[in-house]
mmCIF file of C-alpha atoms in Angstrom:
data_model
loop_
_atom_site.group_PDB
_atom_site.id
_atom_site.type_symbol
_atom_site.label_atom_id
_atom_site.label_comp_id
_atom_site.label_asym_id
_atom_site.label_seq_id
_atom_site.Cartn_x
_atom_site.Cartn_y
_atom_site.Cartn_z
ATOM 1 C CA MET A 27 -38.540 -47.777 -65.129
ATOM 2 C CA THR A 28 -37.444 -48.981 -68.561
ATOM 3 C CA ASP A 29 -34.587 -47.467 -70.481
ATOM 4 C CA PRO A 30 -35.993 -45.237 -73.275
ATOM 5 C CA ALA A 31 -33.008 -46.101 -75.482
ATOM 6 C CA ALA A 32 -34.110 -49.731 -75.399
ATOM 7 C CA HIS A 33 -37.324 -48.713 -77.165
ATOM 8 C CA ARG A 34 -35.905 -46.287 -79.684
ATOM 9 C CA ILE A 35 -36.793 -46.730 -83.332
ATOM 10 C CA GLU A 36 -33.904 -47.747 -85.573
ATOM 11 C CA ILE A 37 -34.199 -46.098 -89.000
ATOM 12 C CA LEU A 38 -32.012 -46.809 -92.005
ATOM 13 C CA LEU A 39 -31.899 -43.961 -94.524
ATOM 14 C CA VAL A 40 -30.548 -45.060 -97.901
ATOM 15 C CA GLU A 41 -29.728 -41.801 -99.671
ATOM 16 C CA ASP A 42 -26.843 -40.536 -101.796
ATOM 17 C CA ASN A 43 -27.829 -36.840 -101.818
ATOM 18 C CA GLU A 44 -26.007 -35.089 -98.954
ATOM 19 C CA PRO A 45 -28.472 -32.164 -98.572
ATOM 20 C CA ASP A 46 -31.350 -34.668 -98.246
ATOM 21 C CA VAL A 47 -29.357 -36.647 -95.677
ATOM 22 C CA LEU A 48 -28.763 -33.485 -93.634
ATOM 23 C CA LEU A 49 -32.430 -32.440 -93.821
ATOM 24 C CA THR A 50 -33.551 -35.888 -92.728
ATOM 25 C CA LEU A 51 -31.059 -35.936 -89.846
ATOM 26 C CA GLU A 52 -32.339 -32.540 -88.709
ATOM 27 C CA ALA A 53 -35.963 -33.604 -88.930
ATOM 28 C CA PHE A 54 -35.404 -36.746 -86.865
ATOM 29 C CA GLU A 55 -33.291 -34.928 -84.259
ATOM 30 C CA GLU A 56 -36.451 -32.993 -83.392
ATOM 31 C CA ALA A 57 -38.577 -36.154 -83.223
ATOM 32 C CA SER A 58 -40.682 -36.727 -80.145
ATOM 33 C CA VAL A 59 -40.021 -40.486 -80.282
ATOM 34 C CA PRO A 60 -36.483 -41.656 -79.470
ATOM 35 C CA ASN A 61 -34.821 -42.814 -82.666
ATOM 36 C CA ARG A 62 -31.468 -43.499 -84.201
ATOM 37 C CA LEU A 63 -30.957 -42.702 -87.859
ATOM 38 C CA HIS A 64 -28.326 -44.691 -89.753
ATOM 39 C CA VAL A 65 -27.259 -43.652 -93.246
ATOM 40 C CA ALA A 66 -26.164 -45.793 -96.186
ATOM 41 C CA ARG A 67 -24.981 -43.764 -99.199
ATOM 42 C CA ASP A 68 -25.988 -46.285 -101.873
ATOM 43 C CA GLY A 69 -27.700 -49.632 -102.366
ATOM 44 C CA VAL A 70 -24.562 -51.723 -101.970
ATOM 45 C CA GLU A 71 -23.805 -50.128 -98.600
ATOM 46 C CA ALA A 72 -27.447 -50.575 -97.550
ATOM 47 C CA LEU A 73 -27.284 -54.315 -98.172
ATOM 48 C CA ARG A 74 -23.968 -54.570 -96.321
ATOM 49 C CA PHE A 75 -25.595 -52.752 -93.371
ATOM 50 C CA LEU A 76 -28.654 -54.997 -93.416
ATOM 51 C CA ARG A 77 -26.557 -58.155 -93.693
ATOM 52 C CA ARG A 78 -24.109 -56.873 -91.059
ATOM 53 C CA GLU A 79 -21.096 -57.256 -93.298
ATOM 54 C CA GLY A 80 -17.664 -55.667 -92.893
ATOM 55 C CA GLU A 81 -17.743 -52.350 -91.041
ATOM 56 C CA HIS A 82 -21.460 -52.908 -90.375
ATOM 57 C CA ALA A 83 -20.945 -56.135 -88.386
ATOM 58 C CA GLN A 84 -22.464 -54.533 -85.260
ATOM 59 C CA ALA A 85 -25.268 -52.700 -87.081
ATOM 60 C CA PRO A 86 -28.704 -52.925 -85.494
ATOM 61 C CA ARG A 87 -31.629 -54.301 -87.434
ATOM 62 C CA PRO A 88 -33.656 -51.300 -88.608
ATOM 63 C CA ASP A 89 -37.332 -51.034 -87.710
ATOM 64 C CA VAL A 90 -38.002 -49.180 -90.955
ATOM 65 C CA ILE A 91 -36.039 -48.230 -94.067
ATOM 66 C CA LEU A 92 -36.387 -44.941 -95.957
ATOM 67 C CA MET A 93 -34.878 -45.449 -99.412
ATOM 68 C CA ASP A 94 -34.218 -43.349 -102.473
ATOM 69 C CA ILE A 95 -34.594 -44.953 -105.894
ATOM 70 C CA ASN A 96 -31.922 -43.254 -107.997
ATOM 71 C CA MET A 97 -28.550 -44.106 -106.450
ATOM 72 C CA PRO A 98 -25.135 -45.201 -107.672
ATOM 73 C CA ARG A 99 -23.934 -48.829 -107.747
ATOM 74 C CA LYS A 100 -27.361 -50.381 -106.971
ATOM 75 C CA ASN A 101 -30.635 -48.500 -107.216
ATOM 76 C CA GLY A 102 -33.413 -48.545 -104.648
ATOM 77 C CA LEU A 103 -35.684 -50.855 -106.645
ATOM 78 C CA GLU A 104 -32.913 -53.454 -106.900
ATOM 79 C CA VAL A 105 -32.234 -53.195 -103.168
ATOM 80 C CA LEU A 106 -35.952 -53.407 -102.365
ATOM 81 C CA GLN A 107 -36.218 -56.592 -104.428
ATOM 82 C CA GLU A 108 -33.253 -58.147 -102.578
ATOM 83 C CA ILE A 109 -34.667 -57.166 -99.183
ATOM 84 C CA LYS A 110 -38.056 -58.695 -99.929
ATOM 85 C CA ALA A 111 -36.437 -61.884 -101.273
ATOM 86 C CA ASP A 112 -34.381 -62.383 -98.095
ATOM 87 C CA ARG A 113 -36.272 -64.266 -95.346
ATOM 88 C CA SER A 114 -34.250 -62.512 -92.649
ATOM 89 C CA LEU A 115 -35.093 -59.018 -93.983
ATOM 90 C CA VAL A 116 -38.523 -59.375 -95.593
ATOM 91 C CA SER A 117 -40.461 -58.137 -92.570
ATOM 92 C CA ILE A 118 -38.694 -54.749 -92.453
ATOM 93 C CA PRO A 119 -40.994 -52.033 -93.842
ATOM 94 C CA VAL A 120 -39.407 -50.119 -96.712
ATOM 95 C CA VAL A 121 -40.709 -46.682 -97.656
ATOM 96 C CA MET A 122 -39.449 -45.285 -100.929
ATOM 97 C CA LEU A 123 -38.489 -41.597 -100.500
ATOM 98 C CA THR A 124 -37.589 -40.178 -103.873
ATOM 99 C CA THR A 125 -37.856 -37.271 -106.285
ATOM 100 C CA SER A 126 -39.268 -39.581 -108.953
ATOM 101 C CA GLN A 127 -42.914 -39.050 -109.819
ATOM 102 C CA SER A 128 -42.776 -41.723 -112.507
ATOM 103 C CA ASP A 129 -45.811 -44.014 -112.555
ATOM 104 C CA ASP A 130 -43.437 -46.853 -113.477
ATOM 105 C CA ASP A 131 -41.326 -46.234 -110.352
ATOM 106 C CA VAL A 132 -44.450 -46.144 -108.174
ATOM 107 C CA ARG A 133 -45.813 -49.362 -109.718
ATOM 108 C CA ASN A 134 -42.414 -51.109 -109.589
ATOM 109 C CA SER A 135 -41.990 -50.142 -105.927
ATOM 110 C CA TYR A 136 -45.337 -51.570 -104.871
ATOM 111 C CA GLU A 137 -44.859 -54.671 -107.038
ATOM 112 C CA ARG A 138 -41.661 -55.261 -105.059
ATOM 113 C CA HIS A 139 -43.662 -54.858 -101.823
ATOM 114 C CA ALA A 140 -42.685 -51.352 -100.729
ATOM 115 C CA SER A 141 -44.665 -50.260 -97.682
ATOM 116 C CA GLY A 142 -45.108 -46.777 -99.094
ATOM 117 C CA TYR A 143 -43.993 -44.350 -101.771
ATOM 118 C CA VAL A 144 -43.300 -40.711 -100.875
ATOM 119 C CA VAL A 145 -42.218 -38.067 -103.374
ATOM 120 C CA LYS A 146 -39.704 -35.740 -101.717
ATOM 121 C CA PRO A 147 -41.300 -32.336 -101.285
ATOM 122 C CA VAL A 148 -39.471 -29.305 -102.659
ATOM 123 C CA GLY A 149 -38.253 -26.774 -100.112
ATOM 124 C CA PHE A 150 -36.845 -26.997 -96.617
ATOM 125 C CA GLU A 151 -40.087 -26.496 -94.650
ATOM 126 C CA ASN A 152 -42.066 -28.844 -96.898
ATOM 127 C CA PHE A 153 -39.413 -31.546 -96.514
ATOM 128 C CA LEU A 154 -39.351 -31.130 -92.727
ATOM 129 C CA ASN A 155 -43.151 -31.314 -92.624
ATOM 130 C CA ALA A 156 -43.072 -34.546 -94.645
ATOM 131 C CA MET A 157 -40.510 -36.057 -92.268
ATOM 132 C CA ARG A 158 -42.639 -35.019 -89.288
ATOM 133 C CA ALA A 159 -45.649 -36.732 -90.872
ATOM 134 C CA PHE A 160 -43.506 -39.846 -91.422
ATOM 135 C CA GLU A 161 -42.464 -39.693 -87.765
ATOM 136 C CA ASN A 162 -46.037 -39.235 -86.602
ATOM 137 C CA PHE A 163 -47.250 -42.325 -88.436
ATOM 138 C CA TRP A 164 -44.307 -44.739 -88.339
ATOM 139 C CA MET A 165 -42.924 -43.820 -84.942
ATOM 140 C CA THR A 166 -46.161 -43.195 -83.043
ATOM 141 C CA PHE A 167 -48.860 -45.480 -84.429
ATOM 142 C CA VAL A 168 -47.049 -48.411 -86.045
ATOM 143 C CA ARG A 169 -46.110 -51.417 -83.953
ATOM 144 C CA PHE A 170 -42.967 -53.170 -85.139
ATOM 145 C CA PRO A 171 -42.235 -56.868 -84.683
ATOM 146 C CA PRO A 172 -39.888 -57.686 -81.817
ATOM 147 C CA HIS A 173 -36.260 -58.314 -82.678
ATOM 148 C CA ARG A 174 -34.455 -61.386 -81.511
ATOM 149 C CA ASP A 175 -31.260 -59.333 -81.163
ATOM 150 C CA ARG A 176 -32.835 -56.794 -78.780
ATOM 151 C CA PRO A 177 -33.035 -57.080 -75.018
#
């Protein structure tokens, strides 16, 4: 029998809003697919995590990234552009999860090769339902490329 932890989905949440972090953590704790949610509080920390720098030297490669746009130090669009320009990170799907309904933000996200754009729903139940839908698609139906750093 294989170890279920060996097949868990690694998710990087890049989010500076603490209530949204807590809601997302709660939603993924209830997930039917084993997962591990890592949190970066801004774009600079996200890139350090992805590049395994400093305190993130042992960080796993995420299978998918959920990223806000409006963050301090480096916004989500800037981070997305750096991820997609880096040969070692380009294959990681990035889903923008934001309050912005701006057509420019949507267009700029897809032009930078975002895998999806989700506007954060208002209200606790609506947010949890959105995270469950994310889980259903990304953690049930999507097949991720194998990682060289996984057993």
